[in-house]
Each structure stands twice: as structure tokens, then as C-alpha cells.
Tab-separated table of C-alpha atoms and ligand atoms in Angstrom:
chain	number	residue	atom	x	y	z
A	1	MET	CA	46.695	-123.185	90.581
A	2	LYS	CA	50.203	-124.367	89.656
A	3	PRO	CA	52.652	-121.811	90.490
A	4	ILE	CA	54.807	-120.113	87.776
A	5	TYR	CA	58.294	-121.095	88.883
A	6	LEU	CA	60.878	-118.378	87.575
A	7	ASP	CA	63.570	-118.829	90.106
A	8	HIS	CA	65.746	-121.531	88.704
A	9	ASN	CA	69.132	-119.978	89.588
A	10	ALA	CA	68.031	-120.263	93.278
A	11	THR	CA	67.163	-124.066	92.834
A	12	SER	CA	65.772	-125.777	89.817
A	13	PRO	CA	63.352	-128.161	91.336
A	14	SER	CA	63.340	-131.932	90.414
A	15	THR	CA	60.651	-132.921	88.141
A	16	ASP	CA	58.288	-136.076	89.054
A	17	ALA	CA	59.804	-138.095	86.225
A	18	HIS	CA	63.185	-137.625	87.823
A	19	LEU	CA	61.956	-138.248	91.252
A	20	SER	CA	60.257	-141.376	90.385
A	21	ILE	CA	63.259	-142.936	88.475
A	22	LEU	CA	65.423	-141.919	91.653
A	23	PHE	CA	63.025	-143.392	94.238
A	24	ASN	CA	63.052	-146.696	92.085
A	25	LYS	CA	66.779	-146.693	92.110
A	26	LEU	CA	67.319	-145.779	95.795
A	27	LYS	CA	64.913	-148.482	96.884
A	28	ASP	CA	67.450	-151.255	95.688
A	29	SER	CA	70.622	-149.197	96.592
A	30	ILE	CA	70.375	-147.734	99.919
A	31	GLY	CA	73.427	-149.090	101.862
A	32	ASN	CA	76.745	-147.446	102.941
A	33	PRO	CA	79.353	-147.684	100.106
A	34	SER	CA	81.966	-148.301	102.334
A	35	SER	CA	80.173	-151.636	103.603
A	36	PRO	CA	81.550	-154.822	102.345
A	37	HIS	CA	78.324	-156.928	102.043
A	38	ALA	CA	75.671	-156.842	99.037
A	39	LYS	CA	73.875	-153.773	99.964
A	40	GLY	CA	77.080	-151.810	100.385
A	41	ARG	CA	78.406	-152.895	97.103
A	42	ASN	CA	75.229	-152.063	95.515
A	43	ALA	CA	75.528	-148.445	96.749
A	44	SER	CA	79.165	-148.409	95.781
A	45	VAL	CA	78.205	-149.349	92.290
A	46	CYS	CA	75.565	-146.232	92.362
A	47	LEU	CA	78.299	-144.184	93.586
A	48	THR	CA	80.760	-144.984	91.009
A	49	GLU	CA	78.012	-144.566	88.197
A	50	ALA	CA	77.219	-141.177	89.253
A	51	ARG	CA	80.788	-140.208	89.612
A	52	LYS	CA	81.389	-141.359	86.102
A	53	ALA	CA	78.355	-139.272	84.835
A	54	ILE	CA	79.593	-136.134	86.456
A	55	ALA	CA	83.162	-136.831	85.334
A	56	THR	CA	81.877	-137.121	81.654
A	57	SER	CA	79.863	-134.107	81.909
A	58	LEU	CA	82.924	-132.141	82.697
A	59	ASN	CA	85.389	-133.851	80.426
A	60	ALA	CA	87.098	-135.236	83.426
A	61	ASP	CA	88.480	-138.255	84.874
A	62	VAL	CA	86.477	-140.059	87.616
A	63	GLY	CA	89.425	-139.613	89.870
A	64	GLU	CA	88.916	-135.867	89.604
A	65	ILE	CA	85.658	-135.734	91.092
A	66	ILE	CA	84.923	-135.163	94.828
A	67	PHE	CA	81.353	-135.162	96.108
A	68	LEU	CA	80.409	-132.625	98.640
A	69	SER	CA	77.395	-131.060	100.263
A	70	GLY	CA	77.062	-128.498	97.646
A	71	ALA	CA	78.876	-125.679	95.862
A	72	THR	CA	79.469	-123.487	99.206
A	73	GLU	CA	81.588	-126.521	100.451
A	74	ALA	CA	83.426	-126.792	97.123
A	75	ASN	CA	84.248	-123.002	97.033
A	76	ASN	CA	85.364	-123.029	100.852
A	77	ILE	CA	87.794	-125.950	99.711
A	78	ALA	CA	88.929	-124.161	96.778
A	79	THR	CA	89.795	-120.925	98.754
A	80	ASN	CA	90.436	-121.855	102.358
A	81	GLY	CA	91.387	-125.414	101.662
A	82	VAL	CA	93.882	-124.695	98.989
A	83	LEU	CA	95.570	-121.677	100.453
A	84	LYS	CA	96.200	-123.563	103.728
A	85	ASN	CA	97.752	-126.302	101.721
A	86	THR	CA	100.575	-123.952	100.209
A	87	LYS	CA	102.921	-124.222	103.205
A	88	VAL	CA	103.175	-120.385	103.008
A	89	PRO	CA	101.724	-118.161	105.680
A	90	ILE	CA	98.303	-116.792	104.772
A	91	GLU	CA	99.555	-113.275	105.327
A	92	SER	CA	102.220	-113.783	102.598
A	93	GLN	CA	99.728	-115.009	100.009
A	94	HIS	CA	97.672	-112.942	97.352
A	95	VAL	CA	94.448	-113.809	95.820
A	96	ILE	CA	92.696	-112.490	92.655
A	97	THR	CA	89.103	-112.442	92.569
A	98	SER	CA	86.274	-110.463	91.215
A	99	SER	CA	83.732	-107.958	92.640
A	100	ILE	CA	80.682	-109.909	91.633
A	101	GLU	CA	81.486	-113.445	93.211
A	102	HIS	CA	78.962	-115.444	95.304
A	103	PRO	CA	79.192	-115.109	99.018
A	104	ALA	CA	80.364	-118.676	99.121
A	105	ILE	CA	83.615	-117.363	97.412
A	106	LYS	CA	83.644	-113.919	98.741
A	107	GLU	CA	83.104	-114.780	102.641
A	108	PRO	CA	85.776	-117.435	103.010
A	109	ILE	CA	88.263	-114.870	101.502
A	110	GLN	CA	86.773	-111.897	103.529
A	111	PHE	CA	87.394	-114.047	106.631
A	112	LEU	CA	90.926	-114.814	105.714
A	113	LYS	CA	91.549	-111.214	105.007
A	114	ASN	CA	90.161	-110.292	108.286
A	115	THR	CA	91.488	-112.796	110.480
A	116	GLN	CA	95.072	-113.708	108.851
A	117	ASN	CA	95.729	-110.633	106.588
A	118	LEU	CA	95.286	-112.355	103.361
A	119	LYS	CA	96.109	-110.056	100.494
A	120	VAL	CA	93.157	-109.728	97.996
A	121	THR	CA	92.601	-108.084	94.909
A	122	GLU	CA	89.047	-107.646	93.749
A	123	ILE	CA	88.548	-106.842	90.147
A	124	ASP	CA	85.904	-104.541	89.205
A	125	VAL	CA	83.387	-105.456	86.490
A	126	SER	CA	82.515	-103.081	83.759
A	127	LYS	CA	79.079	-101.556	83.753
A	128	GLU	CA	77.749	-104.328	82.023
A	129	GLY	CA	79.046	-106.691	84.311
A	130	PHE	CA	82.188	-108.387	82.862
A	131	ILE	CA	85.753	-108.494	84.496
A	132	GLN	CA	88.524	-107.871	81.870
A	133	PHE	CA	90.696	-110.678	81.179
A	134	GLU	CA	93.828	-108.108	81.191
A	135	ASP	CA	93.056	-107.133	84.556
A	136	VAL	CA	93.586	-110.493	85.822
A	137	ILE	CA	97.219	-110.751	84.204
A	138	LYS	CA	97.959	-107.234	85.374
A	139	ASN	CA	97.523	-108.214	88.867
A	140	ILE	CA	99.245	-111.623	89.037
A	141	LYS	CA	102.342	-110.977	91.601
A	142	PRO	CA	104.876	-113.373	92.628
A	143	ASP	CA	102.908	-114.144	95.979
A	144	THR	CA	99.768	-114.790	94.112
A	145	THR	CA	98.642	-118.359	94.966
A	146	LEU	CA	94.856	-118.343	93.874
A	147	ILE	CA	92.966	-116.988	91.158
A	148	THR	CA	89.192	-117.427	91.815
A	149	ILE	CA	86.756	-116.185	89.185
A	150	MET	CA	83.103	-117.357	88.490
A	151	ALA	CA	81.981	-118.573	85.151
A	152	ALA	CA	78.699	-116.951	85.172
A	153	ASN	CA	77.077	-114.542	87.500
A	154	ASN	CA	73.969	-115.782	89.480
A	155	GLU	CA	72.211	-112.500	89.696
A	156	ILE	CA	72.603	-111.010	86.067
A	157	GLY	CA	73.986	-114.083	84.063
A	158	THR	CA	76.887	-112.437	82.511
A	159	ILE	CA	79.532	-114.963	81.437
A	160	GLN	CA	83.078	-114.360	82.457
A	161	PRO	CA	86.338	-114.802	80.529
A	162	VAL	CA	87.448	-117.829	82.433
A	163	LYS	CA	88.104	-119.948	79.264
A	164	LEU	CA	90.546	-117.063	78.241
A	165	ILE	CA	92.233	-117.082	81.670
A	166	GLY	CA	92.486	-120.709	81.539
A	167	ASP	CA	93.912	-120.861	77.993
A	168	TYR	CA	96.427	-118.058	78.909
A	169	LEU	CA	97.526	-120.062	82.311
A	170	HIS	CA	97.826	-123.239	80.029
A	171	TYR	CA	99.952	-121.689	77.488
A	172	MET	CA	102.253	-119.726	79.945
A	173	ARG	CA	102.696	-122.835	82.215
A	174	TRP	CA	103.259	-125.446	79.447
A	175	GLY	CA	103.764	-123.479	76.040
A	176	VAL	CA	100.767	-125.171	74.825
A	177	SER	CA	98.178	-123.063	72.769
A	178	SER	CA	95.377	-124.299	70.346
A	179	SER	CA	96.484	-121.672	67.592
A	180	GLN	CA	99.306	-119.387	66.634
A	181	SER	CA	97.246	-116.429	66.677
A	182	ASP	CA	96.364	-117.257	70.600
A	183	LYS	CA	99.992	-117.597	71.039
A	184	ASP	CA	100.738	-114.301	69.443
A	185	SER	CA	98.194	-112.394	71.478
A	186	PHE	CA	99.132	-114.261	74.770
A	187	ASP	CA	102.770	-113.121	73.878
A	188	LEU	CA	101.795	-109.469	73.408
A	189	LEU	CA	99.670	-109.602	76.586
A	190	THR	CA	102.477	-110.917	78.472
A	191	SER	CA	104.926	-108.438	77.426
A	192	LYS	CA	102.563	-105.623	77.930
A	193	TYR	CA	100.793	-106.654	81.310
A	194	LEU	CA	102.550	-109.562	83.176
A	195	ASN	CA	104.743	-108.708	86.057
A	196	SER	CA	108.308	-109.683	85.125
A	197	ASN	CA	109.149	-111.190	88.529
A	198	VAL	CA	106.437	-113.661	87.754
A	199	SER	CA	107.911	-117.138	86.640
A	200	LYS	CA	106.844	-119.927	84.461
A	201	GLU	CA	107.122	-122.101	87.743
A	202	HIS	CA	105.125	-119.881	89.685
A	203	LEU	CA	102.263	-119.870	87.248
A	204	GLN	CA	102.467	-123.701	87.398
A	205	LYS	CA	101.848	-123.761	90.953
A	206	LEU	CA	99.277	-120.914	91.288
A	207	HIS	CA	95.779	-122.446	91.496
A	208	PHE	CA	92.896	-121.250	89.375
A	209	HIS	CA	89.414	-122.140	90.478
A	210	ILE	CA	86.223	-121.539	88.639
A	211	ASP	CA	82.881	-121.094	90.575
A	212	ALA	CA	80.948	-122.817	87.769
A	213	VAL	CA	77.587	-123.223	89.466
A	214	GLN	CA	75.455	-121.123	87.195
A	215	ALA	CA	77.432	-122.240	83.882
A	216	TYR	CA	77.183	-125.982	84.284
A	217	GLY	CA	74.467	-127.394	82.503
A	218	LYS	CA	73.325	-124.105	81.254
A	219	ILE	CA	75.991	-123.310	78.527
A	220	GLU	CA	78.354	-125.453	76.761
A	221	LEU	CA	81.761	-126.559	78.214
A	222	ASP	CA	83.670	-124.677	75.469
A	223	ASN	CA	82.277	-121.428	76.659
A	224	TRP	CA	84.160	-121.715	79.973
A	225	LEU	CA	86.613	-124.913	80.300
A	226	SER	CA	89.953	-125.064	79.046
A	227	SER	CA	92.947	-126.859	80.267
A	228	GLY	CA	94.164	-124.229	82.632
A	229	HIS	CA	91.678	-124.486	85.354
A	230	ASP	CA	92.607	-126.400	88.533
A	231	SER	CA	89.375	-126.733	90.017
A	232	VAL	CA	85.866	-126.264	89.350
A	233	ALA	CA	82.666	-125.956	91.804
A	234	ILE	CA	79.292	-127.385	90.695
A	235	SER	CA	75.984	-128.084	92.462
A	236	GLY	CA	73.216	-130.380	91.946
A	237	HIS	CA	70.191	-128.367	92.759
A	238	LYS	CA	70.725	-125.687	90.124
A	239	VAL	CA	70.377	-128.222	87.364
A	240	GLY	CA	67.367	-130.325	88.765
A	241	SER	CA	68.871	-132.821	91.179
A	242	LEU	CA	68.066	-132.821	94.874
A	243	GLN	CA	69.479	-130.198	97.031
A	244	GLY	CA	72.601	-130.836	99.417
A	245	ILE	CA	74.890	-132.414	96.632
A	246	GLY	CA	77.500	-130.688	94.873
A	247	ALA	CA	81.008	-131.451	93.600
A	248	LEU	CA	84.303	-130.247	93.086
A	249	PHE	CA	86.561	-131.077	90.041
A	250	LEU	CA	90.120	-131.154	91.107
A	251	ARG	CA	92.824	-131.647	88.716
A	252	ARG	CA	95.119	-134.678	89.116
A	253	GLY	CA	98.119	-133.642	91.113
A	254	ARG	CA	96.486	-130.620	92.832
A	255	LYS	CA	95.718	-130.819	96.452
A	256	TYR	CA	94.069	-129.040	99.497
A	257	LEU	CA	93.750	-129.103	103.266
A	258	PRO	CA	90.363	-131.059	103.959
A	259	LEU	CA	88.059	-129.164	106.094
A	260	ILE	CA	86.280	-132.021	107.204
A	261	LEU	CA	88.106	-134.862	108.977
A	262	GLY	CA	86.939	-138.500	109.580
A	263	GLY	CA	86.746	-141.365	107.583
A	264	ALA	CA	88.523	-142.216	104.334
A	265	GLN	CA	85.814	-141.511	102.062
A	266	GLU	CA	86.425	-139.560	98.887
A	267	LYS	CA	90.067	-140.745	98.841
A	268	ASN	CA	90.686	-138.907	102.267
A	269	ARG	CA	89.671	-135.625	100.811
A	270	ARG	CA	86.249	-135.369	102.269
A	271	ALA	CA	85.138	-137.470	105.249
A	272	GLY	CA	81.591	-138.574	106.163
A	273	THR	CA	79.198	-141.020	104.533
A	274	GLU	CA	78.325	-140.016	101.141
A	275	ASN	CA	74.979	-138.460	100.383
A	276	LEU	CA	73.891	-141.457	98.362
A	277	PRO	CA	70.404	-140.202	97.271
A	278	GLY	CA	71.799	-136.721	96.386
A	279	ILE	CA	74.754	-138.316	94.444
A	280	ILE	CA	72.434	-140.631	92.425
A	281	SER	CA	70.086	-137.764	91.649
A	282	PHE	CA	72.986	-135.545	90.551
A	283	GLY	CA	74.525	-138.442	88.406
A	284	LEU	CA	71.045	-139.261	86.615
A	285	ILE	CA	70.796	-135.330	85.598
A	286	ALA	CA	74.501	-135.197	84.762
A	287	LYS	CA	73.729	-137.982	82.083
A	288	ASP	CA	71.364	-135.867	80.321
A	289	LEU	CA	73.412	-132.796	80.146
A	290	TYR	CA	75.092	-131.680	76.877
A	291	THR	CA	72.846	-133.932	74.749
A	292	GLU	CA	70.811	-133.221	71.488
A	293	GLN	CA	67.818	-132.886	73.728
A	294	TRP	CA	69.659	-130.426	76.002
A	295	ILE	CA	70.573	-128.402	73.055
A	296	LYS	CA	66.966	-128.202	71.989
A	297	GLU	CA	65.900	-127.235	75.582
A	298	LYS	CA	68.679	-124.609	75.876
A	299	ASN	CA	67.457	-123.047	72.454
A	300	TYR	CA	63.913	-123.124	73.816
A	301	ILE	CA	64.950	-121.148	76.786
A	302	ILE	CA	66.887	-118.676	75.019
A	303	ASN	CA	63.604	-118.027	72.899
A	304	LEU	CA	61.641	-117.719	76.142
A	305	ARG	CA	64.376	-115.279	77.450
A	306	ASP	CA	64.438	-113.100	74.282
A	307	THR	CA	60.705	-112.783	74.297
A	308	PHE	CA	60.599	-111.652	78.008
A	309	LEU	CA	63.425	-109.269	77.335
A	310	LYS	CA	61.623	-107.643	74.320
A	311	GLU	CA	58.542	-107.193	76.277
A	312	LEU	CA	60.373	-105.425	79.062
A	313	SER	CA	62.368	-103.389	77.174
A	314	GLN	CA	59.158	-101.787	75.798
A	315	LEU	CA	58.189	-100.952	79.329
A	316	SER	CA	58.880	-97.556	80.929
A	317	ASN	CA	60.146	-97.332	84.530
A	318	ILE	CA	62.245	-100.557	83.959
A	319	GLU	CA	65.805	-100.712	83.813
A	320	LEU	CA	67.427	-103.733	82.427
A	321	ASN	CA	70.660	-104.966	84.493
A	322	THR	CA	71.248	-107.973	82.139
A	323	PRO	CA	73.402	-107.011	78.992
A	324	ASN	CA	72.301	-108.193	75.514
A	325	GLN	CA	75.259	-110.550	75.053
A	326	MET	CA	77.630	-113.083	76.720
A	327	ILE	CA	74.872	-113.910	79.017
A	328	LEU	CA	73.296	-117.361	80.322
A	329	PRO	CA	70.263	-118.586	78.130
A	330	ASN	CA	67.875	-118.245	81.367
A	331	THR	CA	68.654	-115.283	83.149
A	332	ILE	CA	67.045	-111.812	83.294
A	333	ASN	CA	67.594	-109.013	85.695
A	334	PHE	CA	65.858	-105.699	85.960
A	335	SER	CA	65.065	-102.777	88.320
A	336	VAL	CA	61.793	-100.988	88.644
A	337	GLN	CA	62.368	-97.355	88.823
A	338	GLY	CA	59.841	-94.495	89.720
A	339	LYS	CA	58.821	-92.576	92.833
A	340	LYS	CA	56.289	-95.402	94.098
A	341	LEU	CA	57.708	-98.228	92.540
A	342	LYS	CA	59.675	-100.821	94.690
A	343	GLY	CA	61.237	-104.043	93.655
A	344	GLU	CA	59.914	-105.900	96.870
A	345	ASP	CA	56.409	-104.802	96.273
A	346	LEU	CA	56.375	-106.211	92.748
A	347	LEU	CA	57.787	-109.469	93.964
A	348	VAL	CA	55.006	-109.711	96.610
A	349	GLU	CA	52.433	-108.949	93.713
A	350	LEU	CA	54.170	-111.780	91.524
A	351	ASP	CA	53.900	-114.121	94.411
A	352	LEU	CA	50.270	-113.310	95.355
A	353	GLN	CA	49.606	-114.082	91.571
A	354	GLY	CA	51.364	-117.330	91.682
A	355	VAL	CA	54.637	-116.246	90.311
A	356	CYS	CA	57.971	-117.326	92.128
A	357	ALA	CA	60.809	-114.716	91.225
A	358	SER	CA	63.449	-113.476	93.269
A	359	SER	CA	65.349	-110.363	94.139
A	360	GLY	CA	69.271	-110.022	94.259
A	361	SER	CA	70.554	-113.349	95.405
A	362	ALA	CA	68.562	-115.702	97.032
A	363	CYS	CA	70.910	-116.229	99.867
A	364	SER	CA	70.712	-112.392	100.761
A	365	SER	CA	67.106	-111.968	100.129
A	366	GLY	CA	64.874	-111.615	103.034
A	367	ALA	CA	66.954	-108.655	104.171
A	368	ASN	CA	66.213	-105.820	101.771
A	369	LEU	CA	69.695	-104.631	101.071
A	370	PRO	CA	70.609	-103.338	97.729
A	371	SER	CA	72.140	-105.983	95.545
A	372	LYS	CA	76.001	-105.813	95.674
A	373	VAL	CA	76.223	-107.053	92.172
A	374	ILE	CA	73.936	-104.286	90.861
A	375	LEU	CA	76.059	-101.927	92.851
A	376	ALA	CA	79.234	-103.281	91.390
A	377	LEU	CA	77.903	-102.294	87.938
A	378	GLY	CA	78.084	-98.790	89.126
A	379	LYS	CA	74.246	-98.240	89.489
A	380	GLU	CA	72.494	-96.109	92.324
A	381	SER	CA	71.522	-97.945	95.298
A	382	VAL	CA	67.938	-97.222	94.669
A	383	LEU	CA	68.245	-99.510	91.473
A	384	ALA	CA	70.162	-101.995	93.350
A	385	LYS	CA	67.495	-102.432	95.962
A	386	ASN	CA	64.690	-102.649	93.431
A	387	SER	CA	66.257	-105.455	91.284
A	388	ILE	CA	64.432	-108.310	90.358
A	389	ARG	CA	65.703	-111.773	88.878
A	390	ILE	CA	63.783	-113.870	86.674
A	391	SER	CA	65.538	-117.228	85.869
A	392	LEU	CA	64.017	-119.706	83.467
A	393	SER	CA	64.142	-123.382	82.558
A	394	HIS	CA	62.702	-125.599	79.835
A	395	SER	CA	59.855	-126.299	82.050
A	396	ASN	CA	58.462	-122.824	81.575
A	397	THR	CA	55.883	-122.038	78.951
A	398	LYS	CA	55.154	-118.921	76.624
A	399	GLU	CA	51.878	-118.612	78.496
A	400	GLU	CA	53.599	-118.131	81.808
A	401	ILE	CA	56.002	-115.531	80.397
A	402	GLU	CA	52.787	-113.664	78.902
A	403	LYS	CA	51.184	-113.821	82.328
A	404	THR	CA	54.292	-112.604	84.342
A	405	ILE	CA	54.503	-109.710	81.891
A	406	SER	CA	51.052	-108.738	82.189
A	407	ILE	CA	51.460	-108.803	86.178
A	408	ILE	CA	54.542	-106.569	85.660
A	409	LYS	CA	52.621	-104.238	83.394
A	410	ASN	CA	49.690	-103.942	85.677
A	411	TYR	CA	52.026	-103.092	88.601
A	412	LEU	CA	53.789	-100.399	86.810
A	413	ASN	CA	50.352	-98.794	85.666
A	414	ASN	CA	49.034	-98.776	89.197
B	501	LIG	N1	78.008	-120.142	93.590
B	501	LIG	C1	77.152	-119.548	92.838
B	501	LIG	C2	77.631	-118.665	91.720
B	501	LIG	C3	75.785	-119.625	93.214
B	501	LIG	O1	74.805	-119.198	92.358
B	501	LIG	C4	75.342	-120.434	94.358
B	501	LIG	C5	74.214	-120.738	94.822
B	501	LIG	O2	73.219	-119.756	94.694
B	501	LIG	C6	76.687	-121.148	95.096
B	501	LIG	C7	77.557	-120.863	94.604
B	501	LIG	C8	76.178	-121.902	96.198
B	501	LIG	O3	75.832	-123.177	95.785
B	501	LIG	P1	75.146	-123.955	97.012
B	501	LIG	O4	73.728	-123.874	96.924
B	501	LIG	O5	75.302	-125.647	96.205
B	501	LIG	O6	75.853	-124.285	98.272
């Protein structure tokens, strides 16, 4: 029996078609891109092609894309690497982030806070799971060197106002905005909320990072990209490429202290022989993003999600954790509530019947701790412990959704 795979926010497995195209490409191109001979040149061409595809998918220049082992590395660079490059001691720096970031952002920040007294403001989210844009402005201080906010949350799928933050920063730094009404509202917000000791030059230096792992390839760029972000983390395996490959978009002129030293790969920004299979795989996937076909697939996923949500909303003993707007097309999060009901038991039941779903974030599952994201919504610990995440792709079918719903119904009724 083919499993029903509903865990695409953890990893979206490569399709057979992708693997076979990749295999054919790899047969001819394995060599070290740094080698001067034919095999090396071939590998280098593949590397360039993939870099172009990723750059295009992010409206970026090829020189702004750095290949890495994944988004965890990209997020470590955007925190640790960026802060250590400022020449200001860590204890004199202040970072703004949110309470629902992925551990790949939370942990490096926490580490610097614990070991070097980094000052951190964690912005709380509303009970629906959104940060307020104004809270970011209010918290910028003369010592703020980094703002890092995710584009979309991996557990509940809420889309954060990173585009607005970027637009605001771009306007404040360079006086450029797309409309007079944006300018007026940014001016008003500045007079109301921005610390008067924060200068334009300061905002020009401040680094704005977006962890876009869950938004990239799932929602259109204009939902989250602007001209004001300085770096963006993306990951291949969340959009159907091999695992172990990710990239950092780093705006031209921005710098960080490399975390891995060695050879001169990636223009001295990330040493080590490139992961060519991963890079080619990621490039092939990137080429197909944001096309007409992609839009069709996105709409199809939205349809599946809405069917799922409608069915869930009719069940008692279910609490939805995903709000009904500003969410990813593919993500549904709910908790089971009732004396004998447990999220982990439901997950086991789903697994026994061939359905792969997850509880909380994949990285912390295994230990049955309450989900920090659900707790951040202000929900009780028991709901945070019993949360389930369903994340879809266009490979899922209506029949799979129906079967999953019927397993959930049976579990609730027994
Ligand atoms: N950021 C977010 C929002 C994620 O969902 C994940 C993975 O779950 C990561 C970062 C880490 O990505 P990677 O697996 O490429 O290290």
C-alpha cells in the first residue's frame, strides 16, 4: 500500500521523474567544479545553471546566491555570521526576532545571548499566530543590528508581515516607496513608534533577514519579498529537491563572517567542495517554480486544504490552530481535545493506516513536549501537546484526504 504522505513541511520527497532527470544529468557532470579539466568544467557549468535558476526564482542576481548545506546553515550565517561581522562586541548588539521562529534561528540567537550577553527582543504573536508590524518598529533601538523574522511559520502556516517590514526599511533607508499612501502611512508610523535616536544611517546598516524556508515555492514572492531584506534562507528539500542543500540570498554589499573556512568556494563565503547532486537537484526544482503550472498546482492544493479544513471544522473535540487567512496553501494544524484523546495516539493510528503526518515541528518531535509555537498562541499546554500538523503538496489526492479524515473521525469516536 502506497503511504499517504502529508508531511511536506518536514520534507517534500523528490518525485521519480525528478530523480530520473537528475540521475541522467549527474551521470555526465560529476567532477569537481574547481577542477580545470573537462569534467570539472562540466560540473562548473551545472553549478552556474543551478545558481541562475535559484537567483531567477528569487528575483536576485547570481552573485547574491550562496549554496550551503541547508537553511539551518543559512540561518546560522544570518545570525552568528552577520552579528560577528559588525565589529561591535556581541554584548553591545540588539536583535529583534519573533517568538515562533524555527530552532535554526532561535538556537544560534539563544546561544549568543547565553554566552555573550546578546540583547534580544522576542516579539510575541497574536492568538492567531501573527506578529504585528508596528511591534518591530517600536523595538528598533540605536544598538539594533539585526531583525530576523520568518516569512511563514512551519507549524501553523501563518504568513508574517515581512514584506511590510522590508518595504518600511527600504523607504526609511533610501526614501523610496511604491506609493504615496505607503509613504504617508510609513511617515505616520515613524512619528508614532520609531525611537527618535534611530537614524537613517543606522537603518541602512541594520541587517534584515528572512527565514523563507516555508514560503519559498509555496506562495508568490510578492507576498513576502520587497527591496528591504538583506538576506533570505531557503531549503531544497522543502520543495522537492534532494536533502542537504540550501541557499542564502545575500544582498550585494552585505557581508558576514564565514562559519566554515577552507577553500575559496562560493567566493570565499562558504568553503568546501560543493554538493553538486543537491545543487543540480535544487536548480531543476527552482526552474519550475512560479510558472503557470505552479499556479495551477497551488490552487489545487488550496482546494484540498479547504476541503480538509471544512471537514475538520465539523468535528467535535478538534481545535483548529491554523487561522483562516494569511496562511500557506498547504498547512493545517489542529489539536485533539478530550479526556482520552492524545495527539501522539492519533499520529500512531494514522501511521498504522499508512498516513504520514507530524506533531509540532519535525525537529522536536520524538520527545513529546508541547509545541512552543502552539504555546506562543496562548493555548494551554495540553492543546500544545496534542497538536497535529498536516502539510500537503500537489501530489496528494482528494481520496487521500477523505481517507485521512475518516481515520481521524474513527479515532475521535472510539
Ligand atoms: N526554517 C524553517 C522555517 C524550517 O521549517 C526549517 C525546516 O524544517 C528550517 C529552517 C531548517 O531547514 P533545513 O532542514 O534545510 O536545515
